Coordinates of C-alpha atoms and ligand atoms in Angstrom, one line a residue:
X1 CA -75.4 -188.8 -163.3
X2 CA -77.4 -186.5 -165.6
X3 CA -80.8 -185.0 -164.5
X4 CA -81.0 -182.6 -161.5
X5 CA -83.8 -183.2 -159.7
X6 CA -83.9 -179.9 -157.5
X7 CA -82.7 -176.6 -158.6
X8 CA -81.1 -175.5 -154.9
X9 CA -80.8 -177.1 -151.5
X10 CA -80.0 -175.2 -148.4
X11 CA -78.6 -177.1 -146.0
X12 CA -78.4 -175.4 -142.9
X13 CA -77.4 -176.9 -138.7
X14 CA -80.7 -175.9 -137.1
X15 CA -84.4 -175.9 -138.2
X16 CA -84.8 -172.1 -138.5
X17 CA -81.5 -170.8 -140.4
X18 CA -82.3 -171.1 -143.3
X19 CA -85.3 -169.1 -143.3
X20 CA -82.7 -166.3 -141.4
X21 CA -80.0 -166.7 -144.1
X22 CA -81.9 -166.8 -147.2
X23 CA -85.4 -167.3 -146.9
X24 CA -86.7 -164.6 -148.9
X25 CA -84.4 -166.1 -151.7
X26 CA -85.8 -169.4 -151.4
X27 CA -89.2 -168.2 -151.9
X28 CA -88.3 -166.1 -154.7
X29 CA -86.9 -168.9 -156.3
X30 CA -89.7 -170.9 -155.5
X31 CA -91.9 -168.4 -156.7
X32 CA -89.9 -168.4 -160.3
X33 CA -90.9 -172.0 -160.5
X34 CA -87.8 -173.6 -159.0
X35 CA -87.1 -176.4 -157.4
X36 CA -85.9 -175.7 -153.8
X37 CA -84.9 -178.1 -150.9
X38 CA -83.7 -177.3 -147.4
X39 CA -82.3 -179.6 -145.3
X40 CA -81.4 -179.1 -141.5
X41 CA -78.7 -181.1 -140.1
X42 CA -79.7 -181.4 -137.0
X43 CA -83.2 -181.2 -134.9
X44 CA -82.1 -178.6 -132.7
X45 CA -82.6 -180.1 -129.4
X46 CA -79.9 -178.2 -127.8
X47 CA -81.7 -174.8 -128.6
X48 CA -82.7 -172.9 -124.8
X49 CA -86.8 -173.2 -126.3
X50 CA -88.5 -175.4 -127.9
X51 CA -88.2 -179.3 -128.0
X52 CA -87.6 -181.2 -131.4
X53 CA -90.7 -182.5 -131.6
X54 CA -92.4 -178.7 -131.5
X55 CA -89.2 -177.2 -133.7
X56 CA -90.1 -179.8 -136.6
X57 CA -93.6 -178.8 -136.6
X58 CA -92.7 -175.1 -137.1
X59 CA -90.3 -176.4 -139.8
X60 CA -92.4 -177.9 -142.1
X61 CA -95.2 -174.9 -141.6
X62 CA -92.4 -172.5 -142.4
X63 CA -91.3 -175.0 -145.4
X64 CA -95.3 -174.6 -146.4
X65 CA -94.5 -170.5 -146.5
X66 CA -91.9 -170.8 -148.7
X67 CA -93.1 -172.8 -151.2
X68 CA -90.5 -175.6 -150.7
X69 CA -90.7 -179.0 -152.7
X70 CA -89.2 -180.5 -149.9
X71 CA -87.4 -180.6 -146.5
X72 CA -85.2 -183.0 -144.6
X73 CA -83.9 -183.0 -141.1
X74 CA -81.1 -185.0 -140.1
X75 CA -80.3 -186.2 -136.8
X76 CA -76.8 -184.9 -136.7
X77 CA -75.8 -184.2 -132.9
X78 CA -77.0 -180.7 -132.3
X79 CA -74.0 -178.6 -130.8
X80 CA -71.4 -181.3 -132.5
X81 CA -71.5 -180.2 -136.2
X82 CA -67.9 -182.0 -137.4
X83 CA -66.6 -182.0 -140.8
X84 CA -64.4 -184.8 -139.9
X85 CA -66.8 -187.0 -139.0
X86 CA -67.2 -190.1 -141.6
X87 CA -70.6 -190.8 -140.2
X88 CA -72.1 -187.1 -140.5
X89 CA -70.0 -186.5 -144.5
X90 CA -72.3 -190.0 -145.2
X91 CA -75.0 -188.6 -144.0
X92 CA -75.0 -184.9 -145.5
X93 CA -73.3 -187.1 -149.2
X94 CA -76.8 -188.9 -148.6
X95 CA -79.1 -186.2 -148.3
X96 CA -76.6 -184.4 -151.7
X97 CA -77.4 -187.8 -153.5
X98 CA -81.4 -188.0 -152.8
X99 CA -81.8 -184.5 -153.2
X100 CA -79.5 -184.5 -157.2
X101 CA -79.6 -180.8 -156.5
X102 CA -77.9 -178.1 -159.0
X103 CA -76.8 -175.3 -156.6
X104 CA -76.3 -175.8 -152.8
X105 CA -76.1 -173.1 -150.6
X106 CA -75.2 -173.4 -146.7
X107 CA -76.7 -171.2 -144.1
X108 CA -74.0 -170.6 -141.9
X109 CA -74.5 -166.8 -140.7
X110 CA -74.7 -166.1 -137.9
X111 CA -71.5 -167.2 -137.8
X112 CA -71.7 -167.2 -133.5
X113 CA -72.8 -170.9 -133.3
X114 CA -69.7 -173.6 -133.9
X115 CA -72.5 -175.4 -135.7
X116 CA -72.7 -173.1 -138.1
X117 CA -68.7 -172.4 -138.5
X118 CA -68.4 -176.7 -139.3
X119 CA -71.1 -176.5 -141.5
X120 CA -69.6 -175.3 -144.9
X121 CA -66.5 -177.5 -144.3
X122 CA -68.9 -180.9 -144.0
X123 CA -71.5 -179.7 -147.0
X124 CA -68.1 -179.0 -149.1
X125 CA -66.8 -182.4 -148.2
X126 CA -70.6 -184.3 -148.6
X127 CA -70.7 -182.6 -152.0
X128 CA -67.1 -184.3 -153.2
X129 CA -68.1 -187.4 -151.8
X130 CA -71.2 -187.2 -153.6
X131 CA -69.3 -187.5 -156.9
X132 CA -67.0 -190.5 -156.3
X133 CA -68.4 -193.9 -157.6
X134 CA -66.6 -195.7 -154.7
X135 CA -68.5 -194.2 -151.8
X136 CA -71.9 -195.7 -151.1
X137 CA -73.6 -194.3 -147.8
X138 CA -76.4 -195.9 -146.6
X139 CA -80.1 -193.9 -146.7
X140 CA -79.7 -191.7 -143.4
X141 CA -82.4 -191.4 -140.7
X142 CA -84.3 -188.5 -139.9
X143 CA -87.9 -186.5 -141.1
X144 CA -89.3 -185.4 -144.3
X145 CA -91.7 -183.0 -145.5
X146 CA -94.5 -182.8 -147.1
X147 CA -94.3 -186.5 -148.0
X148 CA -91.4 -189.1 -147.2
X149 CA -87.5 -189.5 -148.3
X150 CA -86.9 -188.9 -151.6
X151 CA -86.8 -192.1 -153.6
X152 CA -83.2 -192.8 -154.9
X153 CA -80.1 -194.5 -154.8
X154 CA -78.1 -192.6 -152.2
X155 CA -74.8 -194.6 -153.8
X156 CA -75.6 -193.0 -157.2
X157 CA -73.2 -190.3 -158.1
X158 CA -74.3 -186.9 -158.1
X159 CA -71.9 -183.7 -159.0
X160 CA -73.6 -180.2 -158.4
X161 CA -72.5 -177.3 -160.1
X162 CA -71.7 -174.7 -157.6
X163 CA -71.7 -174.2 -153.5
X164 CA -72.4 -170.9 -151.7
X165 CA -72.6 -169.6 -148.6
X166 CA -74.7 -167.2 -147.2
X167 CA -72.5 -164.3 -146.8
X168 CA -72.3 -162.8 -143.7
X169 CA -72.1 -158.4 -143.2
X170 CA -68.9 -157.2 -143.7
X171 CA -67.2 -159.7 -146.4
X172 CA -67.4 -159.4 -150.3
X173 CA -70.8 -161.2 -151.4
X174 CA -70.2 -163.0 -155.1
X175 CA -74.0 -163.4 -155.6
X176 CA -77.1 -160.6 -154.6
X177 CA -80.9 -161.7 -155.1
X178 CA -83.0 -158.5 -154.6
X179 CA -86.0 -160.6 -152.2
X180 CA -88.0 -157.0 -152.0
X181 CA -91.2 -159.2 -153.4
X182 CA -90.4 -162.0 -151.0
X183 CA -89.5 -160.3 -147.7
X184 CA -93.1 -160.6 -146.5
X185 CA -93.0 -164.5 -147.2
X186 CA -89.8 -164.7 -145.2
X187 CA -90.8 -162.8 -141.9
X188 CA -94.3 -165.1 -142.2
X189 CA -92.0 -168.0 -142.3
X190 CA -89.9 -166.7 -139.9
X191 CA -93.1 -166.3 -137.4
X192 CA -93.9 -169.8 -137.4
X193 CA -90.8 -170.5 -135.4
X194 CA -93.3 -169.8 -132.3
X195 CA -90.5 -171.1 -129.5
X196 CA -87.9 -169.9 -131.1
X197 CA -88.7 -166.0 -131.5
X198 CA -91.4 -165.1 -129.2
X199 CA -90.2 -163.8 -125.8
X200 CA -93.7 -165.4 -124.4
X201 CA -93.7 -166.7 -120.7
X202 CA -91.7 -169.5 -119.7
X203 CA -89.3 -168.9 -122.3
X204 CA -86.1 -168.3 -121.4
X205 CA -84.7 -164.8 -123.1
X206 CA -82.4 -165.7 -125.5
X207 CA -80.4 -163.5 -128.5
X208 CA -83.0 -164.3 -131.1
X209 CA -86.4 -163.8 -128.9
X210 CA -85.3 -160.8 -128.4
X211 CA -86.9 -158.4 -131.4
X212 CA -83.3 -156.8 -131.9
X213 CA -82.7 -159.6 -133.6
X214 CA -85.0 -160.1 -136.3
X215 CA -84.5 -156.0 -137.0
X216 CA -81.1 -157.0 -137.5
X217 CA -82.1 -159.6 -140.1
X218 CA -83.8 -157.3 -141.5
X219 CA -80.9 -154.3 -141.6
X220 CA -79.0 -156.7 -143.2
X221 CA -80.7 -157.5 -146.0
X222 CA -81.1 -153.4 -146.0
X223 CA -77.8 -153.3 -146.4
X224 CA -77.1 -155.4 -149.4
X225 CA -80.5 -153.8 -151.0
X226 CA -78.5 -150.9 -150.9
X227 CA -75.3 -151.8 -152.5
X228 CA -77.4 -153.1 -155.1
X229 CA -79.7 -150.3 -155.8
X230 CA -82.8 -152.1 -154.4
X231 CA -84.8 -152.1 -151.3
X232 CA -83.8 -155.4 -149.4
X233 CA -81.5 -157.9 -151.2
X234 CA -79.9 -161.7 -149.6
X235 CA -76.1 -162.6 -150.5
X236 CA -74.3 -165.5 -151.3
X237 CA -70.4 -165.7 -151.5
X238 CA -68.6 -168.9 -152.8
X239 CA -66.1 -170.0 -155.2
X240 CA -68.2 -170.4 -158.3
X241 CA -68.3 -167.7 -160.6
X242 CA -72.1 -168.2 -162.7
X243 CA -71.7 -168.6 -166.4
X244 CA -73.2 -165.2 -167.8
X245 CA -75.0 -165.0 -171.7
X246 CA -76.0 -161.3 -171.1
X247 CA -74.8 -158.4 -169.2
X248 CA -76.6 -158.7 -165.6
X249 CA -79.4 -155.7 -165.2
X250 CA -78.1 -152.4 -165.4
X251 CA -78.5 -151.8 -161.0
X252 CA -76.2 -154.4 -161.2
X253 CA -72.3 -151.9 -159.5
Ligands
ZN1 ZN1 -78.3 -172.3 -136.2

């Protein structure tokens, strides 16, 4: 139970969220040389647009944007996200296990969708499990990009260090990465999602093909920039307080 073999994995209900919550932070981090995973729980076939089969394409594209090692997609019942499921905390201890990950962060805002209000619960539950010799969940089904599952023993104990969340406007953020250099990446990776953001015919309007909504993804991450002193920043909230060997930057308030 030693050797991480990914710095951060984003595990998130539906393809797409976690380029909204904290793409620009995965490419950064990518960009810095790290190791980053997502993982989407389910494939979405609930959404109003889009089948799976189109959604996973625009997944791994927008996986290709951000510079991701890798991505996963479970086959967790869109819609039915449940923490106290034993079958889905296998699945998500599975994917913790493969993936040997040292930070996970979940993608839950918006917060609108019960998927995404189940979601920290199960990845906090997955991640215990993951530590306990005793539980041994078998190798889940579902997709991988660019290549197949990650080799691995998904009985093999993993403990990660720390969970976060991506914090949504209006409570206290523990974590800020200023993504100025990476906002670019993220809208081009959000663009991919063709069925999901474009209002083009035969779609039916929904609250994110409408273009309020990616300005409000945008206004967000405006608004932690500005608590922070910087342009456009994404937050992360959790229990984990990071180790520090040096005062942070001086923008740092
Ligand atoms: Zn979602």
């Amino acid at each position: 139970m030693k050797t991480a073999s990914a710095d951060l994995l984003c595990i998130a209900p539906h393809p797409d969220d976690a380029e909204i919550g904290l793409g620009a932070t995965l490419r950064l981090l990518a960009d810095r040389g790290r190791r980053v995973w997502a993982c989407d729980l389910t494939r979405g076939e609930l959404g109003s647009n889009g089948t799976p089969a189109e959604r996973w394409a625009e997944a791994q594209e927008a996986a290709a944007r951000l510079g991701l090692a890798g991505r996963l997609q479970l086959e967790l019942p869109d819609g039915f996200i449940n923490a106290h499921d034993p079958a889905q905390i296998a699945a998500t201890t599975a994917v913790i296990r493969l993936v040997r990950p040292r930070w996970i962060v979940t993608a839950p805002a918006p917060v609108r969708h019960p998927d995404h209000l189940a979601t920290p619960l199960l990845v906090k539950k997955a991640a215990f499990m993951a530590r306990l010799t005793r539980v041994s969940p078998p190798r889940p089904a579902g997709r991988a990009w660019p290549a197949a599952w990650p080799e691995g023993d998904p009985a093999r104990p993993w403990r990660c260090e720390a969970i976060f969340e991506v914090c949504p406007p209006g409570r206290t953020p523990s974590l800020l990465f200023e993504v100025t250099s990476a906002w670019t990446a993220k809208m081009e990776a959000l663009a991919c999602y063709r069925s999901q953001f474009e209002a083009a015919e035969g779609r039916r309007p929904t609250l994110i093909n409408d273009a309020a909504f990616l300005a409000q993804v945008e206004r967000v991450a405006r608004h932690w920039g500005f608590r922070a002193g910087v342009e456009l920043a994404e937050a992360l909230r959790g229990d984990a307080a990071p180790l520090l060997g040096d005062l942070p930057p001086d923008r740092w308030t």
